[in-house]
JSON list of C-alpha atoms in Angstrom, two decimals:
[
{"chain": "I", "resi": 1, "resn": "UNK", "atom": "CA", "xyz": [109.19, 151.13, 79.89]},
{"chain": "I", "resi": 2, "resn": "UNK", "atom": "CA", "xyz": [106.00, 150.64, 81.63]},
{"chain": "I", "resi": 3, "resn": "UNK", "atom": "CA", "xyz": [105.39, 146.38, 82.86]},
{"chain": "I", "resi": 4, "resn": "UNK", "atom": "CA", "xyz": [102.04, 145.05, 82.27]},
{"chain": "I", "resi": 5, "resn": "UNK", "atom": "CA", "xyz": [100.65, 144.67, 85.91]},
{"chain": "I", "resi": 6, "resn": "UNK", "atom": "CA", "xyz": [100.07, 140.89, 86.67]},
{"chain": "I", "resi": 7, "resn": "UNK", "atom": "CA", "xyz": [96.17, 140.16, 87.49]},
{"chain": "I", "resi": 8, "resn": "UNK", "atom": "CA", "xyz": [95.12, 139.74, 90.82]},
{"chain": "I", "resi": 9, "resn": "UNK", "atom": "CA", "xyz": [94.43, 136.21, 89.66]},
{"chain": "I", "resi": 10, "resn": "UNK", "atom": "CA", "xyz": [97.65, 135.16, 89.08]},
{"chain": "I", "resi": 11, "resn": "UNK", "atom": "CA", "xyz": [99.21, 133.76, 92.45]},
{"chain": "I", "resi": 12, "resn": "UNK", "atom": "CA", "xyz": [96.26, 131.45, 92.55]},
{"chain": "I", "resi": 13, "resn": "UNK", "atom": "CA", "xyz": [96.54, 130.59, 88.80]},
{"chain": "I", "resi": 14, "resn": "UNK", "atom": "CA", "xyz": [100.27, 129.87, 89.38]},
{"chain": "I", "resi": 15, "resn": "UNK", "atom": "CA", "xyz": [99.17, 127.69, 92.12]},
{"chain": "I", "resi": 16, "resn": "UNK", "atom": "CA", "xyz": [96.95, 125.39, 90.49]},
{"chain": "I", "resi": 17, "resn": "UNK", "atom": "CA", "xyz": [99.59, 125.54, 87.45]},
{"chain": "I", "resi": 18, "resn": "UNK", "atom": "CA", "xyz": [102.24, 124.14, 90.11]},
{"chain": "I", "resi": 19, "resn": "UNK", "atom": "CA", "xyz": [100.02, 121.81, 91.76]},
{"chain": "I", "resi": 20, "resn": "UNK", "atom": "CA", "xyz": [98.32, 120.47, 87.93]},
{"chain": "I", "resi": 21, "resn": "UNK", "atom": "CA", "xyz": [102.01, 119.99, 87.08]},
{"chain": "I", "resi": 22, "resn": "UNK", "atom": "CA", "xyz": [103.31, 118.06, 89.56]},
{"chain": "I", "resi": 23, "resn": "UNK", "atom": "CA", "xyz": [100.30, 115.59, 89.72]},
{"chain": "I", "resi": 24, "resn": "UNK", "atom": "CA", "xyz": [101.13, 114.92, 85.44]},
{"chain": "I", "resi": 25, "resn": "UNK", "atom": "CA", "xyz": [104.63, 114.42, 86.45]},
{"chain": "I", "resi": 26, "resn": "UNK", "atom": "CA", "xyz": [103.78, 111.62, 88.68]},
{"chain": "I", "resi": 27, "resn": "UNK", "atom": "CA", "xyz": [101.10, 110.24, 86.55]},
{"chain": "I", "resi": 28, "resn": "UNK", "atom": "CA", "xyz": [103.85, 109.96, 83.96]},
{"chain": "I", "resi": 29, "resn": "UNK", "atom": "CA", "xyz": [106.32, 108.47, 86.62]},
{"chain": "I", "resi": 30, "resn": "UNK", "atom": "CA", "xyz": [103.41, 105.59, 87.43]},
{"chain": "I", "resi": 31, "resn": "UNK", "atom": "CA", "xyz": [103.12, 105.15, 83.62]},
{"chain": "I", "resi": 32, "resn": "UNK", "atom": "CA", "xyz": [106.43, 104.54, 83.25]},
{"chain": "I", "resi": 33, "resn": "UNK", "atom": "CA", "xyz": [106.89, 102.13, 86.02]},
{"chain": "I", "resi": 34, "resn": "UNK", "atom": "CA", "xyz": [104.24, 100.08, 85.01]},
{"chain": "I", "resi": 35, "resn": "UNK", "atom": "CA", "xyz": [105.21, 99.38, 81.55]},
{"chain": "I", "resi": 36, "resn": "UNK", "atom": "CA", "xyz": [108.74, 98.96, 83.51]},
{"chain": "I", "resi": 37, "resn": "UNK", "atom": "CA", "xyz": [107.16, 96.52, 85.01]},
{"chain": "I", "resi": 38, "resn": "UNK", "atom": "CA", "xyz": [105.39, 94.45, 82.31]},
{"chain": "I", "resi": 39, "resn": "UNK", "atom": "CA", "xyz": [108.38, 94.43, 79.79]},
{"chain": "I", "resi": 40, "resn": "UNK", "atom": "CA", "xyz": [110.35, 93.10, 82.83]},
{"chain": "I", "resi": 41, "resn": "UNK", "atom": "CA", "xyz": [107.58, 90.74, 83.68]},
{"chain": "I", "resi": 42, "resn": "UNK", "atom": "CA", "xyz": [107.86, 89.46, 79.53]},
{"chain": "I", "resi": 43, "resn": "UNK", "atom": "CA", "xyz": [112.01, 89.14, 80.18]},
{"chain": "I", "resi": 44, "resn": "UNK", "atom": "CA", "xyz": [111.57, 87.23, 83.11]},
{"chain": "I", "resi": 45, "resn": "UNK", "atom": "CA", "xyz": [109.68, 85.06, 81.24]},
{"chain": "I", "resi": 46, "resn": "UNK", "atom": "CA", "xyz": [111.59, 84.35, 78.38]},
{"chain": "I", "resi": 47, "resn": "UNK", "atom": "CA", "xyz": [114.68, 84.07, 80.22]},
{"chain": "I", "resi": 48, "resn": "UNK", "atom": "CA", "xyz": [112.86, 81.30, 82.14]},
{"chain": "I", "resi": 49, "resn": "UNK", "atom": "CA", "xyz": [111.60, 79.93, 78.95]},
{"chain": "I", "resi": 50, "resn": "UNK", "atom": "CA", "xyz": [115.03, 79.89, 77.80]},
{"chain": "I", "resi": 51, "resn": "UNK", "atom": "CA", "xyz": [116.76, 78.60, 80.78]},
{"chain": "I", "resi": 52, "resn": "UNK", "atom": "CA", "xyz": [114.78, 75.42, 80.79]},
{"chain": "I", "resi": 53, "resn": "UNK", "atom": "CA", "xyz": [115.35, 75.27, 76.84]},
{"chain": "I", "resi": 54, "resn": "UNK", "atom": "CA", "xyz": [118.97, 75.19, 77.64]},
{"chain": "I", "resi": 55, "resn": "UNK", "atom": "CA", "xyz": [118.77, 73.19, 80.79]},
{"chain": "I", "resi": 56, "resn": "UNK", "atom": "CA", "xyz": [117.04, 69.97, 78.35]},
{"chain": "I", "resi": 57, "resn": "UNK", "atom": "CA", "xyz": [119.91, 70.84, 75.79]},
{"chain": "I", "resi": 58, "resn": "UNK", "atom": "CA", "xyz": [122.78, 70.46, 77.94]},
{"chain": "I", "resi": 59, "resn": "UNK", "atom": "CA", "xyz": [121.12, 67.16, 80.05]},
{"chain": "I", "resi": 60, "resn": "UNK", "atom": "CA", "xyz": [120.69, 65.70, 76.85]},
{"chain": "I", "resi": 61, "resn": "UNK", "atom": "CA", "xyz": [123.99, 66.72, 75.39]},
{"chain": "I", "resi": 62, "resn": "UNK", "atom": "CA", "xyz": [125.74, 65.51, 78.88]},
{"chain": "I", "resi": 63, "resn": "UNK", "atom": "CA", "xyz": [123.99, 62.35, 78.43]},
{"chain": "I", "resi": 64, "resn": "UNK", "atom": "CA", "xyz": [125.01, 61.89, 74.86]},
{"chain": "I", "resi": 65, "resn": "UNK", "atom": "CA", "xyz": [129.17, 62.69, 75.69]},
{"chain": "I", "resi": 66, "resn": "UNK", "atom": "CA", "xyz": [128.53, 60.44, 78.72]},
{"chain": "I", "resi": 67, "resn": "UNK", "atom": "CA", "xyz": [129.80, 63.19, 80.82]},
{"chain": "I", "resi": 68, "resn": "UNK", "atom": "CA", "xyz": [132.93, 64.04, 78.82]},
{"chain": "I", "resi": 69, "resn": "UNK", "atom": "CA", "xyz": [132.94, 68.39, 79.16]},
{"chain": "I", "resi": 70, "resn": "UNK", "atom": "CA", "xyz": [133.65, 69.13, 75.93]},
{"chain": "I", "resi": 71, "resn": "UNK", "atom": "CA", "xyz": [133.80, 73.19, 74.78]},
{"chain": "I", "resi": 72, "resn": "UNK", "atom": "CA", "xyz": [130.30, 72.78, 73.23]},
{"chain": "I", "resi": 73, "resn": "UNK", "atom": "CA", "xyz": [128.82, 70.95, 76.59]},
{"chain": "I", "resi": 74, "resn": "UNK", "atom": "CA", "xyz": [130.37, 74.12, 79.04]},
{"chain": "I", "resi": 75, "resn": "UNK", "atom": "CA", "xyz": [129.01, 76.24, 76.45]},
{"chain": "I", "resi": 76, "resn": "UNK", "atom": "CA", "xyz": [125.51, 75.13, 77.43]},
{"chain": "I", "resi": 77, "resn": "UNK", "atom": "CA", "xyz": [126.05, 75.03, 80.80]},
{"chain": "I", "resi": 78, "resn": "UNK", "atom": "CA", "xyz": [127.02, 78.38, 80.75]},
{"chain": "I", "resi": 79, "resn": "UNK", "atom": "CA", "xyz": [123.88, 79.46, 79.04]},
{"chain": "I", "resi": 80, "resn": "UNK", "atom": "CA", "xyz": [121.76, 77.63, 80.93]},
{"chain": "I", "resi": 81, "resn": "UNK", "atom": "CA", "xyz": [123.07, 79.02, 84.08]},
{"chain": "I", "resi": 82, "resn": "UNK", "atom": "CA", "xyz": [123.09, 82.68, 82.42]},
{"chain": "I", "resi": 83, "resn": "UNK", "atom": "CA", "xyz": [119.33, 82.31, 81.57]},
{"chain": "I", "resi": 84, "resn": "UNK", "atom": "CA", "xyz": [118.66, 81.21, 84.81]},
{"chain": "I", "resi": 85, "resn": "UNK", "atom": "CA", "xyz": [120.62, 84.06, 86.98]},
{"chain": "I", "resi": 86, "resn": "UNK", "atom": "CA", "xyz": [119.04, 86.31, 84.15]},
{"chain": "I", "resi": 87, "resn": "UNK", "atom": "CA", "xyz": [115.43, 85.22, 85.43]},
{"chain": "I", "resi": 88, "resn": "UNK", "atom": "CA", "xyz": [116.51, 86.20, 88.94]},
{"chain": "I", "resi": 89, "resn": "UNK", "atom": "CA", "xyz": [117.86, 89.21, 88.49]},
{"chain": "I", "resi": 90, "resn": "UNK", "atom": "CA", "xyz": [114.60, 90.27, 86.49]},
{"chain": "I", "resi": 91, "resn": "UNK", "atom": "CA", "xyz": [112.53, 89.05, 89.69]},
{"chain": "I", "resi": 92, "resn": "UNK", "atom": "CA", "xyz": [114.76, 91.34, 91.83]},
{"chain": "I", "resi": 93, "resn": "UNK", "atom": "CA", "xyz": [114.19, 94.03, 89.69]},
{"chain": "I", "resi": 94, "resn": "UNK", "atom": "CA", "xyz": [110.46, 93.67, 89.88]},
{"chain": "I", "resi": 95, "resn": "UNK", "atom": "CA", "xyz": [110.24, 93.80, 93.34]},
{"chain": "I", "resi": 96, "resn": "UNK", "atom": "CA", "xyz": [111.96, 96.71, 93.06]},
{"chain": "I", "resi": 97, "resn": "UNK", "atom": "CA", "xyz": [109.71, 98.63, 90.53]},
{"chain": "I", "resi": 98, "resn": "UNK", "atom": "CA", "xyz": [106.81, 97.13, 92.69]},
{"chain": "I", "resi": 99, "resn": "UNK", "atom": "CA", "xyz": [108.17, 99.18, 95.62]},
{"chain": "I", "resi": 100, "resn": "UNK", "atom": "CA", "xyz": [108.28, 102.31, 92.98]},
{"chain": "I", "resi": 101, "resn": "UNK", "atom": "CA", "xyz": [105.16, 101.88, 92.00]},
{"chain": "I", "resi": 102, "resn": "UNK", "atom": "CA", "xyz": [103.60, 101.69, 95.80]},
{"chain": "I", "resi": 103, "resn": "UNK", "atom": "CA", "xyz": [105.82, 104.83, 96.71]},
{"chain": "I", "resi": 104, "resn": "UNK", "atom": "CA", "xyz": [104.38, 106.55, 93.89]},
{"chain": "I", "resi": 105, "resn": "UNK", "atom": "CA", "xyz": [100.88, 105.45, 94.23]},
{"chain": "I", "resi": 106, "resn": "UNK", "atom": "CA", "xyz": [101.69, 107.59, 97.54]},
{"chain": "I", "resi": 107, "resn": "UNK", "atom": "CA", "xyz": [102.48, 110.51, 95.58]},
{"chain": "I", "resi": 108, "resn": "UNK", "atom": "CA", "xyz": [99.81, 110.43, 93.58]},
{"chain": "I", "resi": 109, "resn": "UNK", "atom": "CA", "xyz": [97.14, 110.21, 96.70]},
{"chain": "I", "resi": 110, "resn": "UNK", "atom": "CA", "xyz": [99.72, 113.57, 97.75]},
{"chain": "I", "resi": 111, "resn": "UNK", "atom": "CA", "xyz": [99.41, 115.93, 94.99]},
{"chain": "I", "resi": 112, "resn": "UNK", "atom": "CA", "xyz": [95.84, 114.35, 93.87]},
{"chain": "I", "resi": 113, "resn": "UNK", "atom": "CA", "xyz": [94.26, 117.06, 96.63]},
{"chain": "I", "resi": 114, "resn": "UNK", "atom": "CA", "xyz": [96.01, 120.18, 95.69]},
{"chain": "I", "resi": 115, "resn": "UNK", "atom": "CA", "xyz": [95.46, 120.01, 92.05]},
{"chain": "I", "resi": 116, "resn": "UNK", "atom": "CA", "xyz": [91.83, 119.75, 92.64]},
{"chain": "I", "resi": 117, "resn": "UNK", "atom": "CA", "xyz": [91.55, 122.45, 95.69]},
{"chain": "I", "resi": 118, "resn": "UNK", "atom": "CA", "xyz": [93.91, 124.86, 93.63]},
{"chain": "I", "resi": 119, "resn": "UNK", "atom": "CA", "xyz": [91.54, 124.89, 90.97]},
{"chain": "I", "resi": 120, "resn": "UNK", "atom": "CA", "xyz": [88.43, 125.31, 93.12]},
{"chain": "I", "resi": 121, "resn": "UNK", "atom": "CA", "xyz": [90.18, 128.32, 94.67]},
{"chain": "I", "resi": 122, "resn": "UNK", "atom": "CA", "xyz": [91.32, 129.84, 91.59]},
{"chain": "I", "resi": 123, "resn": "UNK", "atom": "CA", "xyz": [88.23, 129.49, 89.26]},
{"chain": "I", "resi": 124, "resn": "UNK", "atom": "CA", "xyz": [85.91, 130.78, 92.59]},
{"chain": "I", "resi": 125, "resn": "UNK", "atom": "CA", "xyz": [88.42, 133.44, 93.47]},
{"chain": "I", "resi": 126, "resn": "UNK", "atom": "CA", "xyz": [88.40, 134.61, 89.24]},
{"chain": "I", "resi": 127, "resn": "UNK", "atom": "CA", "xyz": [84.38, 134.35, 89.15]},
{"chain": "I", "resi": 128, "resn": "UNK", "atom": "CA", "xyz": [84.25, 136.75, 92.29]},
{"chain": "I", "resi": 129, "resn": "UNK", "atom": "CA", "xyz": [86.88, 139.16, 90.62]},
{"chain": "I", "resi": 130, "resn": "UNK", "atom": "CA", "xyz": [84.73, 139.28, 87.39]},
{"chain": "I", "resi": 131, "resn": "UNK", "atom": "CA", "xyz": [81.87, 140.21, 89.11]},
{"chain": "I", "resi": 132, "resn": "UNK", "atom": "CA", "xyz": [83.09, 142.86, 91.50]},
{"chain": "I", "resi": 133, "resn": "UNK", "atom": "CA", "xyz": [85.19, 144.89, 88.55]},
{"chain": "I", "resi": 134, "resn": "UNK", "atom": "CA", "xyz": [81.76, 144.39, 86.47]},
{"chain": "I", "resi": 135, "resn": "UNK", "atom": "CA", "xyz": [80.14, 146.13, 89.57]},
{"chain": "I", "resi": 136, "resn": "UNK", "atom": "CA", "xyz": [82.03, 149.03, 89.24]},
{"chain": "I", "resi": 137, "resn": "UNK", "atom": "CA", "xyz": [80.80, 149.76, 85.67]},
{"chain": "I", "resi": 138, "resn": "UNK", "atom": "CA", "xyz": [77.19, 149.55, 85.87]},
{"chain": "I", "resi": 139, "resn": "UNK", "atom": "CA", "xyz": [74.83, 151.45, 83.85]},
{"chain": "I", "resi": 140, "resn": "UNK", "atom": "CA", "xyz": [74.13, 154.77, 86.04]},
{"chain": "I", "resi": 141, "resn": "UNK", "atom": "CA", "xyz": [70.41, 154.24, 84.26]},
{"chain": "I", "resi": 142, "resn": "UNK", "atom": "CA", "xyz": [70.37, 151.05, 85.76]},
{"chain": "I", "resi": 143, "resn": "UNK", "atom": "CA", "xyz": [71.73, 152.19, 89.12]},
{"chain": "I", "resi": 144, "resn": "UNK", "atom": "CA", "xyz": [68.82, 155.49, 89.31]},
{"chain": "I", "resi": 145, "resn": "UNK", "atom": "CA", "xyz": [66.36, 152.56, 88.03]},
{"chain": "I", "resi": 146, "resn": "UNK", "atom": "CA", "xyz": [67.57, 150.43, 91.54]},
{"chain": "I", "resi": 147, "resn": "UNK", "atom": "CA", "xyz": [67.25, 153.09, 93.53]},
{"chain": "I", "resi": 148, "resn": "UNK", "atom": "CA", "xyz": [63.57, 154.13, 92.26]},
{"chain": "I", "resi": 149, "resn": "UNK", "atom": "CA", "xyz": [62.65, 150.22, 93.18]},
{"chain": "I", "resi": 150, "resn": "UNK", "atom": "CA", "xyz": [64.70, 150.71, 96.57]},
{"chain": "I", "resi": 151, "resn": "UNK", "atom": "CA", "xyz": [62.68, 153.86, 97.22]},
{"chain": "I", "resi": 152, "resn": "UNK", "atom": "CA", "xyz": [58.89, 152.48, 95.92]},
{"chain": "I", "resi": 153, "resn": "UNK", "atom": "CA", "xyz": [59.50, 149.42, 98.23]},
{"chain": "I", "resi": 154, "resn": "UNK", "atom": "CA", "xyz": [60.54, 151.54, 101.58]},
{"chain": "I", "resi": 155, "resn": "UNK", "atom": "CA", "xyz": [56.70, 153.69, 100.62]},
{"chain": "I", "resi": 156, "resn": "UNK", "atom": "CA", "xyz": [54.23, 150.77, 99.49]},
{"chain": "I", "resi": 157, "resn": "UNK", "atom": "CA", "xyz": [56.34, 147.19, 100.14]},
{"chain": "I", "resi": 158, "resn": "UNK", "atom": "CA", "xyz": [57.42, 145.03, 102.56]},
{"chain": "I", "resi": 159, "resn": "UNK", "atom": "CA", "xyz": [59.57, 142.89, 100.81]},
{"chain": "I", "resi": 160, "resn": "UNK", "atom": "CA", "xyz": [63.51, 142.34, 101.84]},
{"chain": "I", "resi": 161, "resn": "UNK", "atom": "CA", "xyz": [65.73, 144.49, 99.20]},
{"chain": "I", "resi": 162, "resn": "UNK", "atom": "CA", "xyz": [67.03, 141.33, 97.83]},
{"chain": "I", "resi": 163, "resn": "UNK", "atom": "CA", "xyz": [63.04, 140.27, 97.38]},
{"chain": "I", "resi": 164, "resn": "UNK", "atom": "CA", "xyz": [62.81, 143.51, 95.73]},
{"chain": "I", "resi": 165, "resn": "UNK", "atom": "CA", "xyz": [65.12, 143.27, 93.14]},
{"chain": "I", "resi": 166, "resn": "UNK", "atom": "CA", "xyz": [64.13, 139.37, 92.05]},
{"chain": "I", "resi": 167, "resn": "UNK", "atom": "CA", "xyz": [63.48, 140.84, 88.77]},
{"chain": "I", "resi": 168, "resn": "UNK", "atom": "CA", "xyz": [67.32, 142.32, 88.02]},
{"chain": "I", "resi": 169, "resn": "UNK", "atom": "CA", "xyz": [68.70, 138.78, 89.06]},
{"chain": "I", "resi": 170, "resn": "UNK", "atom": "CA", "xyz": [66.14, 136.74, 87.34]},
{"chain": "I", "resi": 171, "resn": "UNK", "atom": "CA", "xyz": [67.11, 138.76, 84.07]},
{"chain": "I", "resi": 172, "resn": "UNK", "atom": "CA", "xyz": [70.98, 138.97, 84.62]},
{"chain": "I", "resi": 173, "resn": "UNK", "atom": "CA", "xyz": [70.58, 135.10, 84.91]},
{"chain": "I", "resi": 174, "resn": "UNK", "atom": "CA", "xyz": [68.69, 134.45, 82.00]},
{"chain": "I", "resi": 175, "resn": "UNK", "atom": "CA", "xyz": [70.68, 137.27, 80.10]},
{"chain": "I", "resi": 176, "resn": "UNK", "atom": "CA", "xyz": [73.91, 135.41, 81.09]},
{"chain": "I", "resi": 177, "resn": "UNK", "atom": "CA", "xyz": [72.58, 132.03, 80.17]},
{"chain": "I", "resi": 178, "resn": "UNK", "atom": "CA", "xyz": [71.81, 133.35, 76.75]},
{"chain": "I", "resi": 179, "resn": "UNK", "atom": "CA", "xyz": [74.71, 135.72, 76.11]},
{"chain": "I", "resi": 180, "resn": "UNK", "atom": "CA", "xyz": [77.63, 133.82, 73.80]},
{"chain": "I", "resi": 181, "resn": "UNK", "atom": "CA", "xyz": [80.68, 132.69, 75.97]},
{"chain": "I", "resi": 182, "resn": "UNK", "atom": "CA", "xyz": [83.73, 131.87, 73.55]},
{"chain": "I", "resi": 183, "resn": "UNK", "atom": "CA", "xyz": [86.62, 130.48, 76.17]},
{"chain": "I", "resi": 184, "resn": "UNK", "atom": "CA", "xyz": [89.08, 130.87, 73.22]},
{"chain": "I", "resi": 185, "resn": "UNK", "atom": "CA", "xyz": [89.19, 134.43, 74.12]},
{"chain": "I", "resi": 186, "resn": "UNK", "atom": "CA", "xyz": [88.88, 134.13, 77.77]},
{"chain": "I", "resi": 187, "resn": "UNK", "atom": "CA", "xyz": [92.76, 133.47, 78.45]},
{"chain": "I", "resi": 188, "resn": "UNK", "atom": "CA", "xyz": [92.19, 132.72, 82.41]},
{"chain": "I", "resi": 189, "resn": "UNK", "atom": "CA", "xyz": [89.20, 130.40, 81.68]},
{"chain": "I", "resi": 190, "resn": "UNK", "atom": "CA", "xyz": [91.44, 128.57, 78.80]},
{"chain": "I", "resi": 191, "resn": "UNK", "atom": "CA", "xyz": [94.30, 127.86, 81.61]},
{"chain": "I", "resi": 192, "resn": "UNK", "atom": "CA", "xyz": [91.93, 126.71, 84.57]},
{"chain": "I", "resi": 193, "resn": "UNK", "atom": "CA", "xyz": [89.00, 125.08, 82.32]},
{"chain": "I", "resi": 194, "resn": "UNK", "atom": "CA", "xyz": [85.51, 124.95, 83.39]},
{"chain": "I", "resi": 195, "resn": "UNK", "atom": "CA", "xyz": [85.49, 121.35, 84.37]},
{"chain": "I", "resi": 196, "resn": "UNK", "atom": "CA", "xyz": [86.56, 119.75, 87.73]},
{"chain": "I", "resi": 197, "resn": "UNK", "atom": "CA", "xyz": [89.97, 118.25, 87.72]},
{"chain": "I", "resi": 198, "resn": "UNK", "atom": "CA", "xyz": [90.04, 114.61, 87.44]},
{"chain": "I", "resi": 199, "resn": "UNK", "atom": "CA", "xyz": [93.78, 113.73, 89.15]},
{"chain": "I", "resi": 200, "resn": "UNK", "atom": "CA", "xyz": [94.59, 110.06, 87.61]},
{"chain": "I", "resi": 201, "resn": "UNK", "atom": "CA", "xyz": [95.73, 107.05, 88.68]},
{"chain": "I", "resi": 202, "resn": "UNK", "atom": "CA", "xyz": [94.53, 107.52, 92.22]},
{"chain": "I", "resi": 203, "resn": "UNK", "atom": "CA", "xyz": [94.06, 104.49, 94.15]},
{"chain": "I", "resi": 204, "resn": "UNK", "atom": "CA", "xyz": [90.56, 105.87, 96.23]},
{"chain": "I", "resi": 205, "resn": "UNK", "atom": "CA", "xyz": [91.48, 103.24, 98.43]},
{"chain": "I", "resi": 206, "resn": "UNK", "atom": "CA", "xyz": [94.92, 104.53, 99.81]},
{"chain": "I", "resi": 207, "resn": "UNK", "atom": "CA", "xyz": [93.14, 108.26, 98.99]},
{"chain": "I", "resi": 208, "resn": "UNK", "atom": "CA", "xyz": [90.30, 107.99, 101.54]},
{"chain": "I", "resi": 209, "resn": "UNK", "atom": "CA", "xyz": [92.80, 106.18, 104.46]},
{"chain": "I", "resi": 210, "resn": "UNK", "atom": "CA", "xyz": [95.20, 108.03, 105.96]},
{"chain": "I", "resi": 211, "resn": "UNK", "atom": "CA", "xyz": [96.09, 104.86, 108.31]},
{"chain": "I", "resi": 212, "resn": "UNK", "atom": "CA", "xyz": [96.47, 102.79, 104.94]},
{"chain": "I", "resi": 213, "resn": "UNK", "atom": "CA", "xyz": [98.83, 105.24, 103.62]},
{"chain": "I", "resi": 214, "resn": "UNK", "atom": "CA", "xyz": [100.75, 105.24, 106.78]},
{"chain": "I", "resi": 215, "resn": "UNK", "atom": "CA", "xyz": [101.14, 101.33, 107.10]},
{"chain": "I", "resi": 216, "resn": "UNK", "atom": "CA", "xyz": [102.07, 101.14, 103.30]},
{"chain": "I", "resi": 217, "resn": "UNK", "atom": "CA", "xyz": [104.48, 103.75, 103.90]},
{"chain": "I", "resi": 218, "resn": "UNK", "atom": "CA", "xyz": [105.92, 101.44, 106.72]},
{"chain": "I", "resi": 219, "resn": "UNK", "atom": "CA", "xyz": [105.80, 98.78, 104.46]},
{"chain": "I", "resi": 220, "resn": "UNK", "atom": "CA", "xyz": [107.50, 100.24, 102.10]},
{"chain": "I", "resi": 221, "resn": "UNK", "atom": "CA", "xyz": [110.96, 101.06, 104.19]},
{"chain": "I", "resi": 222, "resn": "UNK", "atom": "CA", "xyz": [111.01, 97.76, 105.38]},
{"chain": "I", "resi": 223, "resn": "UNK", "atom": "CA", "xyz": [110.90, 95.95, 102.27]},
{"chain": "I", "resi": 224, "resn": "UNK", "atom": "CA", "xyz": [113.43, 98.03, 100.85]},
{"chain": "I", "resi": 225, "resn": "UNK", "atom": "CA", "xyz": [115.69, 97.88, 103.96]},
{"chain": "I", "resi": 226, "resn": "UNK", "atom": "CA", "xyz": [115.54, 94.04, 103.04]},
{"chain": "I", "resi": 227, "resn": "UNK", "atom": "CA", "xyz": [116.12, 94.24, 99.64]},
{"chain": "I", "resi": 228, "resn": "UNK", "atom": "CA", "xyz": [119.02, 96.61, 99.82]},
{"chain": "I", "resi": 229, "resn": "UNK", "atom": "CA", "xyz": [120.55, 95.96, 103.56]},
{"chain": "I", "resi": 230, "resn": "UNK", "atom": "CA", "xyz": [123.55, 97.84, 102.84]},
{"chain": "I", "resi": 231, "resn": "UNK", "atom": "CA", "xyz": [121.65, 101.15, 101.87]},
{"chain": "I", "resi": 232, "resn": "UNK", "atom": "CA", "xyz": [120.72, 102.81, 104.69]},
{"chain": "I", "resi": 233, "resn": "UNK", "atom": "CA", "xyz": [117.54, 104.38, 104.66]}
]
């Protein structure tokens, strides 16, 4: 059974596919830090809220049993100080996520180039290969009607061959501008799109400073080295 050879376009297509691919992933990563981070913003908050709650309850309770530790008054003490190591914990863990979300900022500055110069390379290298295999099946009216011009212009012109044939590019451009383009049917065209790549969640900051990339990078392993001491990095 005979395989279908693959287009000449595919390595490059299969490189902006890779590089499109992995700049979603981390835009999805980012996304999910950052609600990550605002839901455990929200629990830190109510587990404050709820630790001071809890602290008035028991002060006022101690007060009221004039310092007698019943079950109910430890029982309140324990919440209060659960709410309160709760809070903490949450703070931990959102100096945590903010590290994430740095490292992948990074990430997303890193894969934010190849996406777009994949595509540039693929959709130029695909326009070239459409017009060199359209080369090889022109007209042979239109290539005798060339050379007639070519021939003409060597007697009675002195015009550059290019100057010569204005005419053929003027109407292949206006021919082209007119003739219908569905991209439904243009399966390459479909899978790169005719519009630049617009990589999100790319801090231009960080993308157009290779030193600030570098120092947050620094920053980075330290702070985790301090958060996690035992971990080595």
């Amino acid at each position: 059974m005979n395989q279908k050879k693959p287009h000449s376009i595919t390595p490059a297509l299969e490189r902006f596919k890779a590089a499109k691919a992995q700049h979603l992933k981390n835009e999805e990563t980012y996304k999910e830090i950052m609600a990550s981070i605002a839901r455990s913003q929200q629990k830190q908050r109510d587990a404050e809220n709820q630790s001071q709650q809890a602290d008035g309850t028991w002060r006022k309770l101690f007060r009221s049993l004039r310092g007698e530790m019943t079950d109910e008054l430890q029982t309140e003490h324990i919440r209060r100080i659960s709410q309160r190591e709760l809070a903490q914990e949450f703070g931990h863990l959102i100096e945590e996520l903010e590290l994430d979300k740095s490292t992948v900022l990074l990430e997303l500055c890193a894969s934010a180039k190849p996406y777009k110069d994949t595509h540039r390379e693929a959709l130029t290298a695909y326009a070239d290969m459409e017009i060199v295999a359209a080369l090889y099946t022109l007209p042979p009216e239109l290539i005798r009607a060339v050379k007639i011009k070519m021939a003409v212009n060597n007697v009675y012109g002195d015009e550059s061959p290019a100057r010569a044939l204005d005419m053929l590019i003027t109407t292949l451009i206006r021919a082209a501008a007119l003739s219908p383009f569905n991209i439904e049917k243009e399966t390459v065209l479909a899978e790169l799109s005719l519009q630049r790549p617009e990589p999100g969640y790319v801090d231009s900051t960080l993308n157009n400073s290779p030193i600030k990339r570098g120092r947050l990078y620094n920053e980075i392993k330290e702070k985790r080295k301090k958060l996690n001491p035992a971990v080595e990095q």
